[in-house]
mmCIF file of C-alpha atoms in Angstrom:
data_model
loop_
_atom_site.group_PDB
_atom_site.id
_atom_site.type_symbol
_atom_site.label_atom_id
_atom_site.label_comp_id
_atom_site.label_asym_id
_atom_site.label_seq_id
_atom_site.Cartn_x
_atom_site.Cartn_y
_atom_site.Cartn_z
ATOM 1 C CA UNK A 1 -13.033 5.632 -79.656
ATOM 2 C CA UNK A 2 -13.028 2.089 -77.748
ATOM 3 C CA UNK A 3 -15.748 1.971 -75.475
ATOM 4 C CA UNK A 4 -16.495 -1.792 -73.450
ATOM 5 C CA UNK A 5 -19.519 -3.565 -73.451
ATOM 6 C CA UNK A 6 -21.983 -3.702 -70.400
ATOM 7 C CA UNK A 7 -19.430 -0.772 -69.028
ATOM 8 C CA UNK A 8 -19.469 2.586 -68.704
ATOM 9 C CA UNK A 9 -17.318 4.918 -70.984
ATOM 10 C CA UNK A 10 -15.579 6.044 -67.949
ATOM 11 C CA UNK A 11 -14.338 2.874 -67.375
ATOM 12 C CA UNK A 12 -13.293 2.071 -70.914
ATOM 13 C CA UNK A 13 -11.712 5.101 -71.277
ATOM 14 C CA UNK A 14 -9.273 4.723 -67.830
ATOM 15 C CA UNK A 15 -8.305 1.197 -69.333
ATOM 16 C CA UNK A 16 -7.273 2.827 -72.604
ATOM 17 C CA UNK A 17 -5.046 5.419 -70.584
ATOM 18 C CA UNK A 18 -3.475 2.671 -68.622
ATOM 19 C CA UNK A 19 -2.277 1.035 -71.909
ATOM 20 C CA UNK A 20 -1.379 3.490 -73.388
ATOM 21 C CA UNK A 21 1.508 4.203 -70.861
ATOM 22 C CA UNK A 22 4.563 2.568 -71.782
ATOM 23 C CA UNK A 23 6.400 0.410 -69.125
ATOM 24 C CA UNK A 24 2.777 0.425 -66.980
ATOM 25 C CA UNK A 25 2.308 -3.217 -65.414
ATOM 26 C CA UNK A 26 0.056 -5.261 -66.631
ATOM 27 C CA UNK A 27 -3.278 -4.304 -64.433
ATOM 28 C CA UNK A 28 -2.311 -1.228 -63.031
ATOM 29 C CA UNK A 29 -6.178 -0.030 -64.346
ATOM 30 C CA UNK A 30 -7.854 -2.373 -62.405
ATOM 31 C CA UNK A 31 -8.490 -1.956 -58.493
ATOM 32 C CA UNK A 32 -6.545 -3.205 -55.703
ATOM 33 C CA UNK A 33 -8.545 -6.605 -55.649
ATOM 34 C CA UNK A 34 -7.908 -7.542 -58.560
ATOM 35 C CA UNK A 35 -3.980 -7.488 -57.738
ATOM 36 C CA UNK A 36 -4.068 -9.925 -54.982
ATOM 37 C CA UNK A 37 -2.789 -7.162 -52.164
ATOM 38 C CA UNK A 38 -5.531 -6.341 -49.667
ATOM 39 C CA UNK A 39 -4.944 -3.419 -46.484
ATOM 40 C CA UNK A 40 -5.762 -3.847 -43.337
ATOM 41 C CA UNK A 41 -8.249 -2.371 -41.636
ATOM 42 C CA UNK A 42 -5.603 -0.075 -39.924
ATOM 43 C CA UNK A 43 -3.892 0.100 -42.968
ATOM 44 C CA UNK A 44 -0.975 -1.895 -42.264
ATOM 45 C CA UNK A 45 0.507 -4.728 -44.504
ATOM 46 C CA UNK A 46 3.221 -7.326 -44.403
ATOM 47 C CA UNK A 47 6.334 -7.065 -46.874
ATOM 48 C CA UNK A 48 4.360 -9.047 -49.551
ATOM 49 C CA UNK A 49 1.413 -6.648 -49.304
ATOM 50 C CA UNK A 50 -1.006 -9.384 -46.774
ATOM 51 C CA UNK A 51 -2.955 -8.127 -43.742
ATOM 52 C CA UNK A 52 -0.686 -8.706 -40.837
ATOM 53 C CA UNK A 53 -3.722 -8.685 -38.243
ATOM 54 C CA UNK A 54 -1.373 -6.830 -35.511
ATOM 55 C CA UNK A 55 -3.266 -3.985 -34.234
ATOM 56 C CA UNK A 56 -1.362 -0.497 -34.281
ATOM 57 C CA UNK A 57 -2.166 0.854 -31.088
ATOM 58 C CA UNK A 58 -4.873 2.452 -29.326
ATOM 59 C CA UNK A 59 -8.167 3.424 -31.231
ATOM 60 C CA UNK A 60 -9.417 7.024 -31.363
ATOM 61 C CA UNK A 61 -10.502 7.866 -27.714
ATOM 62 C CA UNK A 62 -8.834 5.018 -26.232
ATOM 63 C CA UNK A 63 -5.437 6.501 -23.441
ATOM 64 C CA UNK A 64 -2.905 4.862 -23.795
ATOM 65 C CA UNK A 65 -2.431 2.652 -20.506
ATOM 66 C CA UNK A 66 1.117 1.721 -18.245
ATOM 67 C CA UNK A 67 1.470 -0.772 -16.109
ATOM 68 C CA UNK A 68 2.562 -0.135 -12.930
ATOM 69 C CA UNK A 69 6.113 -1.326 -11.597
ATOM 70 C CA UNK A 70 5.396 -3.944 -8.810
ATOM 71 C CA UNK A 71 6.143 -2.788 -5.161
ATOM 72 C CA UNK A 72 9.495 -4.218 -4.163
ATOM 73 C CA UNK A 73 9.210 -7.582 -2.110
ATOM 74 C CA UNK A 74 9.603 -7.742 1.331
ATOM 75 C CA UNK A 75 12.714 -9.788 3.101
ATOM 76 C CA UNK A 76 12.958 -12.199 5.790
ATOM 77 C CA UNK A 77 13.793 -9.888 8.418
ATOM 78 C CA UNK A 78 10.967 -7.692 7.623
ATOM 79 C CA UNK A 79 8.363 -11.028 7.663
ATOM 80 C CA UNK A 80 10.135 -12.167 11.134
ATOM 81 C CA UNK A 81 9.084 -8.650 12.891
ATOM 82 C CA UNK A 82 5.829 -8.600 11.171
ATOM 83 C CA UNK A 83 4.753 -11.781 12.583
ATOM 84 C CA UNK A 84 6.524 -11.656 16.343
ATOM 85 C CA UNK A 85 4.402 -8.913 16.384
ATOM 86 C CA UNK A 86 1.160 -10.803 15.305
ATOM 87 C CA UNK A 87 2.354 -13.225 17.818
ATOM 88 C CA UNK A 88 2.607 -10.435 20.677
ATOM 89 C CA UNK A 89 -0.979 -8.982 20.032
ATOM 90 C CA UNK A 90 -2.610 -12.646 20.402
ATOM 91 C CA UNK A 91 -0.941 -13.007 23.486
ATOM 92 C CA UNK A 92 -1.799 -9.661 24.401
ATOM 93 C CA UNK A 93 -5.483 -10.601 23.534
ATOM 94 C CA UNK A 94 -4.909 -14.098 25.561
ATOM 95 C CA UNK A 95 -3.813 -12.133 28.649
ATOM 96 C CA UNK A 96 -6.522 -9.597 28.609
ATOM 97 C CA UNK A 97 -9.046 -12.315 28.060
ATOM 98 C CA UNK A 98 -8.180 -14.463 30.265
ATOM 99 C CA UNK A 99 -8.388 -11.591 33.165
ATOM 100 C CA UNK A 100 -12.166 -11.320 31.751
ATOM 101 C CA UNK A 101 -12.800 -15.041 33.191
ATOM 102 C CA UNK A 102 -13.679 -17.638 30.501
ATOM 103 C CA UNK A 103 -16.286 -19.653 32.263
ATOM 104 C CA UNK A 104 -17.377 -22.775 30.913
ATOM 105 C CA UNK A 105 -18.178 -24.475 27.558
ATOM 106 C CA UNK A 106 -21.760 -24.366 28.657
ATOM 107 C CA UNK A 107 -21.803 -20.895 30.540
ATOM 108 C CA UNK A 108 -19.401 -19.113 28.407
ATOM 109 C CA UNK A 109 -17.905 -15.677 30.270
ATOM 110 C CA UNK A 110 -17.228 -12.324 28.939
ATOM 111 C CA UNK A 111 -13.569 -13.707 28.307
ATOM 112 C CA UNK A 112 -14.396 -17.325 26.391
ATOM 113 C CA UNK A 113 -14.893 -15.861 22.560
ATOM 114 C CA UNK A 114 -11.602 -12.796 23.157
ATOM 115 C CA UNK A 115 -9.672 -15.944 24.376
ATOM 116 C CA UNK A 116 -10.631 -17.915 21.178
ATOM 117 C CA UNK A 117 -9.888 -15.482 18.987
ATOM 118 C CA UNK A 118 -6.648 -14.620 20.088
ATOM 119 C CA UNK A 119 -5.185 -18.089 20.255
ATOM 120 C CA UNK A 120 -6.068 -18.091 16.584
ATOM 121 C CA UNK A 121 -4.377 -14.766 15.979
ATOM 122 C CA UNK A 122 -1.023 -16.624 17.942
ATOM 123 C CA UNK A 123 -0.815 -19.602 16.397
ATOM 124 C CA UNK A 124 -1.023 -17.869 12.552
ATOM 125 C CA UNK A 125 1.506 -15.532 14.137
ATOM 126 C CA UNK A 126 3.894 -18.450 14.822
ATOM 127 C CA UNK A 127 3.240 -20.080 11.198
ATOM 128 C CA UNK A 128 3.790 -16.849 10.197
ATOM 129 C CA UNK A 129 7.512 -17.282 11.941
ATOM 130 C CA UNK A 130 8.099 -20.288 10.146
ATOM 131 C CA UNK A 131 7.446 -18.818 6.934
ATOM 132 C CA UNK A 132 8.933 -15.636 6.871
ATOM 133 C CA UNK A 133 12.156 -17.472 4.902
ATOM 134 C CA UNK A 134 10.407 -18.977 1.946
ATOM 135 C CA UNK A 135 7.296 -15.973 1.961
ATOM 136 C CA UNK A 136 7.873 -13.914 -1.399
ATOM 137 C CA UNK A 137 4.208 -12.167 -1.861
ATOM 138 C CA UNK A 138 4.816 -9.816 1.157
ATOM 139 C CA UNK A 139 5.824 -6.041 0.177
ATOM 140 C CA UNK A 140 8.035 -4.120 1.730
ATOM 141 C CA UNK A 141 6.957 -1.133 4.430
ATOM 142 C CA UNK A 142 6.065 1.835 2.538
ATOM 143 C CA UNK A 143 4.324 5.270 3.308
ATOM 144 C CA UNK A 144 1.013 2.812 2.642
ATOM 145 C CA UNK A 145 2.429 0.600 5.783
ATOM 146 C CA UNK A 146 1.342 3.413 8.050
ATOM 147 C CA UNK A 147 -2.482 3.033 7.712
ATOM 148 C CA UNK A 148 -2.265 -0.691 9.050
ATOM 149 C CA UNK A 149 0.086 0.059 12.162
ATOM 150 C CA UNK A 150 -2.594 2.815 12.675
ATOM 151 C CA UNK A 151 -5.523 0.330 12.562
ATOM 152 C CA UNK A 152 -3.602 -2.365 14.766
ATOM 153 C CA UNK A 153 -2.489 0.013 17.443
ATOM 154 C CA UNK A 154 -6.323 1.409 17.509
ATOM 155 C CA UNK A 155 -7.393 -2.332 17.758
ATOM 156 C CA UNK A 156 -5.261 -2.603 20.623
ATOM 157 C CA UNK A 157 -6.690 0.640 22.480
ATOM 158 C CA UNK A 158 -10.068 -1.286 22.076
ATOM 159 C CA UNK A 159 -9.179 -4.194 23.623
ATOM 160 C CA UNK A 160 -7.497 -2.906 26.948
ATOM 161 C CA UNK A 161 -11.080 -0.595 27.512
ATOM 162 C CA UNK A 162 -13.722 -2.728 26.700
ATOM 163 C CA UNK A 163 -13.219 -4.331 30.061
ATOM 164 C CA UNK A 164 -12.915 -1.081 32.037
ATOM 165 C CA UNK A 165 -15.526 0.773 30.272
ATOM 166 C CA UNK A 166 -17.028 -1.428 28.342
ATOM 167 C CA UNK A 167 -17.487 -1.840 24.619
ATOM 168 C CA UNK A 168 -20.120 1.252 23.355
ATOM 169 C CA UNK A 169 -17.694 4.073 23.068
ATOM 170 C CA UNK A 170 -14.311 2.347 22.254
ATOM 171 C CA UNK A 171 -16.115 0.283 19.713
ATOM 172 C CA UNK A 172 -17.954 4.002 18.727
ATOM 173 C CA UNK A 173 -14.487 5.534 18.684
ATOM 174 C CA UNK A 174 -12.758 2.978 16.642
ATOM 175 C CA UNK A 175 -15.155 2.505 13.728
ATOM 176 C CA UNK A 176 -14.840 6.031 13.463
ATOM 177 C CA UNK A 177 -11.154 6.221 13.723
ATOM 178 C CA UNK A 178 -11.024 3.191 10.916
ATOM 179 C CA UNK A 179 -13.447 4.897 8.610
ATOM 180 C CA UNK A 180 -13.121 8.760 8.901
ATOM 181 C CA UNK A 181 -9.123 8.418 9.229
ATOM 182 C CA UNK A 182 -8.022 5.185 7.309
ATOM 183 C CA UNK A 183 -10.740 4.704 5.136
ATOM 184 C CA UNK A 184 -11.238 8.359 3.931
ATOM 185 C CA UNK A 185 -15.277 8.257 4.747
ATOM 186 C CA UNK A 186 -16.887 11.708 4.861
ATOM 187 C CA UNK A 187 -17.482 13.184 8.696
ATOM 188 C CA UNK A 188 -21.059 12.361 8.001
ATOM 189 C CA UNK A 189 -21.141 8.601 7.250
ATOM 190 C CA UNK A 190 -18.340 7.712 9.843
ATOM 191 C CA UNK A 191 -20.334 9.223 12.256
ATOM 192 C CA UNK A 192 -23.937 7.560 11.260
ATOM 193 C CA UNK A 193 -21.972 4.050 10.431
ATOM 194 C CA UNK A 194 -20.429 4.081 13.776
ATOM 195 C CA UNK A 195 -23.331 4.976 16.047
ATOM 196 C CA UNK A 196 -25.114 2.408 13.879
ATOM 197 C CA UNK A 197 -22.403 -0.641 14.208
ATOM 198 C CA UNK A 198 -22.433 0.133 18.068
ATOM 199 C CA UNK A 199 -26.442 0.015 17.969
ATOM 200 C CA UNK A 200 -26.386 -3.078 15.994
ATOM 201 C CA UNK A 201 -23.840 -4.865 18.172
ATOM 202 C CA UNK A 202 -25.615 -4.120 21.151
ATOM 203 C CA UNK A 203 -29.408 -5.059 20.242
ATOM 204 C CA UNK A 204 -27.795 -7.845 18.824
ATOM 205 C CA UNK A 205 -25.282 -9.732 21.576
ATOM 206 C CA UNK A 206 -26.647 -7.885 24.693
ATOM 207 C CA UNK A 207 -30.448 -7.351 24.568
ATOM 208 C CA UNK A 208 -31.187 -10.513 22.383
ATOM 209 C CA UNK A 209 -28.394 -12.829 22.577
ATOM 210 C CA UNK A 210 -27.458 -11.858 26.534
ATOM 211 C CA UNK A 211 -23.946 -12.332 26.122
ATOM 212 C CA UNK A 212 -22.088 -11.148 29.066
ATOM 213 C CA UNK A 213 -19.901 -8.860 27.363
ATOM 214 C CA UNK A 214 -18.939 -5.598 29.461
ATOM 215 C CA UNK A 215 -21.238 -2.822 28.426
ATOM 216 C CA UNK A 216 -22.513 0.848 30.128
ATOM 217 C CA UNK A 217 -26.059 0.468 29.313
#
């Protein structure tokens, strides 16, 4: 009967079996620290028995996540048309501004801030020309594509009625048109958001502000 000192019997009694196999390693009784080989937490290890620290995969709970391919780049040609026609809305916007009157630096007309903005919108269209060769973060026209001709062909309908009927309902009509049928807004907060936008605009430039914009009311 061998029992070790401070131990347990239990204990003595496994290192007794382990010697008493023949051809057993030396410290096959004792635990796995004592050996030198350690597991990883996710119980991998390298060929000499070390953590390798690589994870192996999702945890429990976690999907499993794959990355989209990336749309397919647009070309030259497709840059070229996209800005001549940036280029032909500002000078759409310059001609319809223009036939607003622009007044004067210090008695602005309803024309002066239209005209403005739409010499901006032309002269990014033509830098837009000059960089349709060497442009590489464009994508090409896609199902997607149709939402934005929407929006710009809507924007255009705006512009050539403000100055017939003036700005409440085609600016009503559009905010709707962008949220409800672009946007994918509920019926109920297109319709709130775009009476509200057309309130806001107007207590804003035309009751406090007195810009002579064309307007119903």
């Amino acid at each position: 009967m061998i029992t070790s000192r401070g131990g347990s019997p239990e204990a003595g009694a496994g290192a007794e079996e382990a010697a008493a196999v023949p051809g057993a390693p030396e410290g096959s009784g004792r635990g796995a620290g004592a050996s030198g080989a350690t597991e990883a937490p996710d119980g991998r290890r390298g060929p000499d028995g070390a953590e390798t620290g690589e994870p192996s995969g999702p945890g429990p709970g976690e999907p499993e996540t794959a990355e989209e391919p990336a749309p397919p780049p647009a070309g030259p040609v497709t840059n070229t048309v996209v800005a001549l026609v940036v280029v032909a809305l500002g000078a759409a916007g310059l001609a319809g501004s223009w036939s607003l009157g622009l007044g004067e630096a210090s008695a602005p007309s309803a024309g002066m801030w239209p005209f403005l903005v739409s010499a901006a919108i032309t002269c990014l269209g033509a830098a837009l020309v000059f960089q349709a060769r060497r442009t590489r973060d464009a994508e090409r026209f896609s199902s997607s594509s149709w939402a934005v001709l929407a929006g710009l062909a809507t924007m255009a309908a705006f512009a050539s009625l403000v100055g017939v009927i003036g700005f409440e309902i085609p600016a009503a009509v559009l905010a709707f048109v962008w949220l409800r049928f672009i946007g994918g807004e509920s019926w109920r907060l297109s319709v709130l958001t775009s009476l509200g936008i057309v309130v806001a605009f107007y207590l804003l430039f035309v009751a406090v502000l007195a810009v002579p914009i064309p307007h119903l009311f």
